[in-house]
Each structure stands twice: as structure tokens, then as C-alpha cells.
Tab-separated table of C-alpha atoms in Angstrom:
chain	number	residue	atom	x	y	z
A	1	UNK	CA	5.436	18.768	1.209
A	2	UNK	CA	2.638	16.337	0.393
A	3	UNK	CA	2.259	13.356	2.748
A	4	UNK	CA	-1.053	11.745	1.769
A	5	UNK	CA	-2.686	12.672	-1.547
A	6	UNK	CA	-2.058	14.927	-4.525
A	7	UNK	CA	-4.423	15.746	-7.358
A	8	UNK	CA	-3.568	15.986	-11.038
A	9	UNK	CA	-2.989	19.737	-11.042
A	10	UNK	CA	-0.675	19.492	-8.048
A	11	UNK	CA	1.342	16.737	-9.712
A	12	UNK	CA	1.642	18.779	-12.908
A	13	UNK	CA	3.178	21.577	-10.857
A	14	UNK	CA	5.515	19.164	-9.067
A	15	UNK	CA	6.813	17.768	-12.347
A	16	UNK	CA	8.216	21.202	-13.169
A	17	UNK	CA	10.188	21.727	-9.955
A	18	UNK	CA	12.900	19.113	-10.521
A	19	UNK	CA	12.657	17.780	-6.983
A	20	UNK	CA	10.018	15.111	-7.447
A	21	UNK	CA	10.311	11.373	-8.113
A	22	UNK	CA	7.257	9.676	-9.616
A	23	UNK	CA	6.648	5.923	-9.482
A	24	UNK	CA	4.218	3.993	-11.676
A	25	UNK	CA	3.096	0.814	-9.888
A	26	UNK	CA	0.237	-0.334	-12.096
A	27	UNK	CA	-0.285	-4.032	-11.513
A	28	UNK	CA	-2.706	-6.912	-11.944
A	29	UNK	CA	-2.641	-9.762	-9.450
A	30	UNK	CA	-3.987	-12.118	-12.105
A	31	UNK	CA	-1.569	-10.980	-14.847
A	32	UNK	CA	1.795	-9.978	-13.454
A	33	UNK	CA	3.061	-8.553	-16.744
A	34	UNK	CA	0.086	-6.235	-17.247
A	35	UNK	CA	1.567	-3.323	-15.334
A	36	UNK	CA	4.788	-3.242	-17.316
A	37	UNK	CA	2.888	-3.506	-20.600
A	38	UNK	CA	0.698	-0.589	-19.559
A	39	UNK	CA	3.756	1.460	-18.574
A	40	UNK	CA	5.470	0.776	-21.881
A	41	UNK	CA	2.327	1.815	-23.775
A	42	UNK	CA	2.266	5.174	-21.997
A	43	UNK	CA	2.991	6.731	-18.604
A	44	UNK	CA	3.351	10.055	-16.824
A	45	UNK	CA	6.497	11.765	-18.177
A	46	UNK	CA	9.520	10.976	-16.045
A	47	UNK	CA	7.824	8.218	-14.057
A	48	UNK	CA	9.786	5.098	-13.124
A	49	UNK	CA	8.088	1.700	-13.209
A	50	UNK	CA	8.285	-0.636	-10.213
A	51	UNK	CA	6.953	-4.189	-10.285
A	52	UNK	CA	5.171	-5.404	-7.163
A	53	UNK	CA	6.275	-8.983	-7.719
A	54	UNK	CA	9.914	-8.370	-8.624
A	55	UNK	CA	10.925	-5.004	-7.154
A	56	UNK	CA	8.754	-4.565	-4.080
A	57	UNK	CA	8.623	-8.065	-2.599
A	58	UNK	CA	11.144	-10.385	-1.008
A	59	UNK	CA	11.518	-13.944	-2.369
A	60	UNK	CA	8.456	-16.064	-1.629
A	61	UNK	CA	8.925	-19.280	0.345
A	62	UNK	CA	5.330	-20.501	0.344
A	63	UNK	CA	5.133	-19.663	4.049
A	64	UNK	CA	5.744	-15.889	4.085
A	65	UNK	CA	2.779	-14.663	2.040
A	66	UNK	CA	2.324	-13.535	-1.541
A	67	UNK	CA	4.039	-10.156	-1.123
A	68	UNK	CA	6.580	-10.445	1.698
A	69	UNK	CA	8.325	-7.227	2.598
A	70	UNK	CA	11.922	-6.920	1.370
A	71	UNK	CA	14.666	-6.218	3.924
A	72	UNK	CA	14.364	-2.597	4.959
A	73	UNK	CA	17.905	-1.619	3.965
A	74	UNK	CA	17.551	-3.335	0.578
A	75	UNK	CA	14.369	-1.379	-0.071
A	76	UNK	CA	16.053	1.841	1.058
A	77	UNK	CA	18.920	1.173	-1.356
A	78	UNK	CA	16.417	0.613	-4.175
A	79	UNK	CA	14.704	3.918	-3.439
A	80	UNK	CA	18.061	5.677	-3.280
A	81	UNK	CA	18.967	4.311	-6.705
A	82	UNK	CA	15.983	6.203	-8.130
A	83	UNK	CA	17.013	9.478	-6.527
A	84	UNK	CA	14.838	9.359	-3.424
A	85	UNK	CA	16.521	11.625	-0.886
A	86	UNK	CA	15.280	13.122	2.352
A	87	UNK	CA	14.071	16.336	0.716
A	88	UNK	CA	12.593	14.801	-2.454
A	89	UNK	CA	8.830	14.651	-2.945
A	90	UNK	CA	7.678	11.205	-4.052
A	91	UNK	CA	4.366	10.704	-5.880
A	92	UNK	CA	2.980	7.245	-6.661
A	93	UNK	CA	0.167	6.203	-8.976
A	94	UNK	CA	-1.430	3.027	-10.246
A	95	UNK	CA	-4.306	2.205	-12.562
A	96	UNK	CA	-6.866	4.143	-10.587
A	97	UNK	CA	-8.006	2.435	-7.371
A	98	UNK	CA	-4.763	3.378	-5.584
A	99	UNK	CA	-4.295	0.062	-3.774
A	100	UNK	CA	-0.847	-0.634	-5.231
A	101	UNK	CA	0.094	3.030	-4.856
A	102	UNK	CA	-0.969	2.918	-1.207
A	103	UNK	CA	1.254	-0.101	-0.631
A	104	UNK	CA	4.373	1.679	-1.901
A	105	UNK	CA	3.285	4.801	0.003
A	106	UNK	CA	3.307	2.747	3.187
A	107	UNK	CA	6.667	1.153	2.344
A	108	UNK	CA	8.265	4.576	1.932
A	109	UNK	CA	6.764	5.708	5.226
A	110	UNK	CA	8.031	2.440	6.749
A	111	UNK	CA	11.473	3.489	5.554
A	112	UNK	CA	11.032	6.851	7.254
A	113	UNK	CA	10.426	8.974	4.154
A	114	UNK	CA	7.822	11.644	4.911
A	115	UNK	CA	7.228	13.602	1.662
A	116	UNK	CA	5.400	10.807	-0.161
A	117	UNK	CA	1.877	10.918	-1.554
A	118	UNK	CA	-0.550	9.060	-3.804
A	119	UNK	CA	-2.029	10.535	-6.972
A	120	UNK	CA	-5.740	10.484	-6.167
A	121	UNK	CA	-7.522	8.644	-8.960
A	122	UNK	CA	-4.261	7.423	-10.456
A	123	UNK	CA	-3.588	6.972	-14.148
A	124	UNK	CA	-7.265	7.253	-15.032
A	125	UNK	CA	-7.541	10.675	-13.396
A	126	UNK	CA	-4.358	11.787	-15.166
A	127	UNK	CA	-5.821	10.887	-18.561
A	128	UNK	CA	-9.241	12.382	-17.817
A	129	UNK	CA	-7.668	15.727	-16.956
A	130	UNK	CA	-5.432	15.930	-19.997
A	131	UNK	CA	-2.128	14.907	-18.461
A	132	UNK	CA	0.788	14.427	-20.851
A	133	UNK	CA	1.694	10.863	-21.816
A	134	UNK	CA	5.180	9.567	-22.581
A	135	UNK	CA	6.665	6.273	-23.712
A	136	UNK	CA	10.229	7.340	-22.926
A	137	UNK	CA	11.853	5.402	-20.092
A	138	UNK	CA	13.777	7.850	-17.869
A	139	UNK	CA	17.331	7.112	-16.839
A	140	UNK	CA	18.039	6.442	-13.199
A	141	UNK	CA	20.275	9.084	-11.631
A	142	UNK	CA	23.970	8.309	-11.431
A	143	UNK	CA	26.165	8.840	-8.397
A	144	UNK	CA	25.491	8.498	-4.677
A	145	UNK	CA	21.877	9.321	-3.886
A	146	UNK	CA	21.003	7.345	-0.773
A	147	UNK	CA	23.028	8.954	2.018
A	148	UNK	CA	20.117	9.209	4.408
A	149	UNK	CA	18.988	5.642	3.682
A	150	UNK	CA	22.173	4.056	4.949
A	151	UNK	CA	21.563	5.085	8.566
A	152	UNK	CA	18.160	3.414	8.957
A	153	UNK	CA	18.213	1.546	12.253
A	154	UNK	CA	14.566	0.562	12.641
A	155	UNK	CA	11.272	0.836	10.748
A	156	UNK	CA	9.349	4.072	11.056
A	157	UNK	CA	5.921	2.410	10.724
A	158	UNK	CA	4.688	-0.300	13.105
A	159	UNK	CA	4.151	-3.893	12.013
A	160	UNK	CA	3.121	-7.074	13.781
A	161	UNK	CA	4.239	-10.619	13.080
A	162	UNK	CA	2.181	-13.745	12.550
A	163	UNK	CA	3.114	-14.947	16.046
A	164	UNK	CA	1.868	-11.707	17.547
A	165	UNK	CA	-1.452	-12.058	15.728
A	166	UNK	CA	-1.751	-15.644	16.971
A	167	UNK	CA	-1.067	-14.595	20.559
A	168	UNK	CA	-3.599	-11.775	20.201
A	169	UNK	CA	-6.409	-14.294	19.652
A	170	UNK	CA	-5.974	-15.641	23.182
A	171	UNK	CA	-4.878	-12.399	24.857
A	172	UNK	CA	-6.313	-9.496	22.832
A	173	UNK	CA	-4.387	-6.244	22.853
A	174	UNK	CA	-5.218	-5.000	19.342
A	175	UNK	CA	-8.020	-5.272	16.782
A	176	UNK	CA	-7.305	-6.862	13.405
A	177	UNK	CA	-9.099	-5.081	10.552
A	178	UNK	CA	-9.422	-7.145	7.369
A	179	UNK	CA	-9.579	-5.094	4.134
A	180	UNK	CA	-10.791	-7.905	1.855
A	181	UNK	CA	-14.222	-8.144	0.269
A	182	UNK	CA	-17.018	-9.371	2.540
A	183	UNK	CA	-17.492	-12.716	0.753
A	184	UNK	CA	-13.778	-13.504	1.061
A	185	UNK	CA	-13.832	-12.556	4.734
A	186	UNK	CA	-16.798	-14.863	5.343
A	187	UNK	CA	-15.029	-17.687	3.518
A	188	UNK	CA	-17.630	-18.007	0.765
A	189	UNK	CA	-15.044	-17.558	-2.002
A	190	UNK	CA	-11.259	-17.439	-2.140
A	191	UNK	CA	-9.788	-16.528	-5.530
A	192	UNK	CA	-6.174	-16.021	-4.438
A	193	UNK	CA	-5.228	-18.290	-1.540
A	194	UNK	CA	-5.670	-22.032	-0.838
A	195	UNK	CA	-7.819	-21.607	2.288
A	196	UNK	CA	-10.966	-19.507	2.696
A	197	UNK	CA	-11.986	-17.614	5.807
A	198	UNK	CA	-10.452	-15.079	8.153
A	199	UNK	CA	-8.354	-14.656	11.281
A	200	UNK	CA	-10.532	-15.347	14.343
A	201	UNK	CA	-11.614	-12.156	16.031
A	202	UNK	CA	-10.877	-9.934	13.036
A	203	UNK	CA	-13.307	-7.267	11.901
A	204	UNK	CA	-14.062	-6.666	8.232
A	205	UNK	CA	-14.024	-3.342	6.399
A	206	UNK	CA	-13.448	-3.700	2.631
A	207	UNK	CA	-10.986	-1.146	1.272
A	208	UNK	CA	-13.411	-0.365	-1.566
A	209	UNK	CA	-15.376	1.702	0.967
A	210	UNK	CA	-12.573	4.263	0.862
A	211	UNK	CA	-13.363	5.461	-2.668
A	212	UNK	CA	-16.169	7.390	-4.307
A	213	UNK	CA	-17.793	6.524	-7.624
A	214	UNK	CA	-14.946	8.223	-9.528
A	215	UNK	CA	-12.248	6.209	-7.787
A	216	UNK	CA	-11.093	9.104	-5.596
A	217	UNK	CA	-10.726	8.879	-1.844
A	218	UNK	CA	-13.780	10.020	0.048
A	219	UNK	CA	-13.596	13.107	2.251
A	220	UNK	CA	-11.730	12.936	5.572
A	221	UNK	CA	-15.013	13.325	7.439
A	222	UNK	CA	-16.739	10.527	5.508
A	223	UNK	CA	-13.769	8.210	6.015
A	224	UNK	CA	-13.613	9.059	9.714
A	225	UNK	CA	-17.279	8.189	10.169
A	226	UNK	CA	-16.887	4.958	8.215
A	227	UNK	CA	-13.967	3.695	10.293
A	228	UNK	CA	-15.522	4.727	13.601
A	229	UNK	CA	-18.687	2.856	12.612
A	230	UNK	CA	-16.650	-0.372	12.400
A	231	UNK	CA	-14.047	0.223	15.098
A	232	UNK	CA	-16.167	1.982	17.690
A	233	UNK	CA	-13.954	3.351	20.435
A	234	UNK	CA	-10.860	1.390	19.423
A	235	UNK	CA	-7.883	3.733	19.254
A	236	UNK	CA	-5.926	3.918	15.979
A	237	UNK	CA	-2.782	2.597	17.666
A	238	UNK	CA	-4.768	-0.484	18.704
A	239	UNK	CA	-5.646	-1.358	15.084
A	240	UNK	CA	-3.674	-3.799	12.912
A	241	UNK	CA	-4.510	-3.825	9.201
A	242	UNK	CA	-4.616	-7.066	7.251
A	243	UNK	CA	-5.816	-8.273	3.837
A	244	UNK	CA	-4.758	-11.022	1.439
A	245	UNK	CA	-1.074	-10.165	1.131
A	246	UNK	CA	-0.568	-6.774	2.773
A	247	UNK	CA	-1.501	-4.554	-0.182
A	248	UNK	CA	-5.120	-3.472	0.278
A	249	UNK	CA	-4.472	-3.326	4.026
A	250	UNK	CA	-2.269	-0.311	3.229
A	251	UNK	CA	-5.215	1.246	1.397
A	252	UNK	CA	-7.194	1.163	4.654
A	253	UNK	CA	-4.171	2.409	6.576
A	254	UNK	CA	-3.774	5.372	4.219
A	255	UNK	CA	-7.509	6.083	4.408
A	256	UNK	CA	-7.336	6.141	8.194
A	257	UNK	CA	-4.535	8.692	8.043
A	258	UNK	CA	-6.569	10.804	5.611
A	259	UNK	CA	-9.352	10.605	8.199
A	260	UNK	CA	-6.999	11.869	10.907
A	261	UNK	CA	-6.754	8.442	12.551
A	262	UNK	CA	-2.990	7.956	12.654
A	263	UNK	CA	-0.867	5.303	14.309
A	264	UNK	CA	-2.263	1.946	13.199
A	265	UNK	CA	-0.036	-0.993	12.290
A	266	UNK	CA	0.259	-3.476	9.427
A	267	UNK	CA	0.385	-7.265	9.444
A	268	UNK	CA	2.477	-7.597	6.262
A	269	UNK	CA	2.046	-11.339	5.711
A	270	UNK	CA	-1.729	-11.095	6.051
A	271	UNK	CA	-4.074	-13.928	5.101
A	272	UNK	CA	-1.722	-15.504	2.542
A	273	UNK	CA	0.885	-16.049	5.259
A	274	UNK	CA	-1.631	-16.941	7.948
A	275	UNK	CA	-3.335	-19.722	5.981
A	276	UNK	CA	-0.041	-21.280	4.835
A	277	UNK	CA	0.174	-23.112	8.181
A	278	UNK	CA	-2.729	-25.499	8.853
A	279	UNK	CA	-2.178	-25.271	12.631
A	280	UNK	CA	-3.356	-21.659	12.695
A	281	UNK	CA	-7.047	-21.234	13.424
A	282	UNK	CA	-9.485	-20.135	10.723
A	283	UNK	CA	-12.919	-18.577	11.157
A	284	UNK	CA	-15.766	-18.303	8.628
A	285	UNK	CA	-18.998	-16.373	8.518
A	286	UNK	CA	-19.462	-12.949	10.060
């Protein structure tokens, strides 16, 4: 069972065992059709495509962020429709930086599914190492496939709400870790949301620090040292991850687990939800 990362050779072996579901979640925040076009041009054989805007987000209200989480049971039903069962290994890949793959990884863990992992290096690594390419769209399995999903009573991964983050500013009980680029955190630029800046009291650690020059995750030891450098003695279960809309925050959350720092939470709405209400405080600078 793989719970964090797989490499290309491991995925090739998994494709032959008949007990693996692969999801392609390539996406572009500036061009929402790019992922589907890429999938149609070629993908890992047997992989299903999921769209982050249509399949993996709830309807947007303008106040709940750019990628609001769907209802847990609705997401579980979606996963069941693709054959995700308790004993099935799930592998997820995206274009190469793994941020969209990490988001779906977290969502499956949120649902309580344990055997789920990210293809390290994504589609680019698959091509570089001679992985087969297909344009055939696989059929979803027929029949009842989601027995274990129907009994979900509560999320298996911790989250915090906007109200909890607001209360935390006045009475701190956790540390917010912002995964966005440094210039976005400081409020110097804001390419995605209408307000620039960050949540007061948050620390900044860009998710790009998780990867090496080839787009693979850095070693557990290197990641551990990097997070400890920012967080100091803060315990993992006292960390809440945040970014623009909850996606790259999951990249940091996955990296912390790779580093052996398990138990941190996610603020799903992140900055895009936070800044939608002008009464919430905004900080700029470092």
C-alpha cells in the first residue's frame, strides 16, 4: 500500500495488478480547459480525468473561495463511481509540480481512504521514463462500488473554518502557514484574488520549496529541516495550512507528511475566501 508517493516504475507495476485507480488532474488556473485538452491528447493508460473546477469543487458563491470543498458524501459517491473501494490503490498525477495531485490526495485522505499516493514528478516524469501513452478514455465501472463510502460519518482529516481562523488572531491556538509565493504573501502582487496581502499572524513557506530542480519532492530529511526552520518548535497538530484556494496548501501538507510531520490541518477556503469579506483583517509585508 502506497500512502504518499510512487515513482514511475512503481506505477508501471501497479497498472498490471488490476487493483489500482489512476486519476489525471492536470489543470491550469488561468486556462480551465487546458487540463482536459492535455488529457485528450495523451494520458497514462487507464487514467480517468477529473476537473478541479467542475468535479472537485462545490458551487462557488463569491464568498466561499475559488475551490470550495464539495460535500463529503457527494465526493465519496464520485470516488465510488470510479471504482475507489477500501482496498483499491489510488495514484494521482498532474502536469509535474504535483500541486493539483496533492489536493486530490488530501481529499481522498479527508474521505478516509488510506491507499492513495501521488506520482512523483507527474506526467513529465512519466514521459521522461518512457511510460506508455494512450488517448483511449476508459469506461467507468458499472455496478455498486462505493459500499464503504456510504458510512462516512465525519472527515478523516482536520480542517478549520474561516471563523476559527479569525478567532485565532485574537486568541492564538494554532499557526497558519501560507503556501503562496513570497511576493503574494507580502501583498506586492495578487494575480488571482481581488485583495493582496495575508492573514495576520500567518507565516509564509512557499510550496515550491518542496521540490528539487527536476520537480520531484525533496528528501524527507531535507523537507523536515525546511519546515522546522520556519515553524520552530510548533507541533504539526498546531499547524493550519493555507494558500490562495486550498490547493497548494495541500502540497505543503503532503510534504510535511513525507517529512514525518503528520497531523496538521487545512483551511480549505484559504485567502480567496478570507479576502471576500472586507471586515476581515489583512496584513502586508513580512
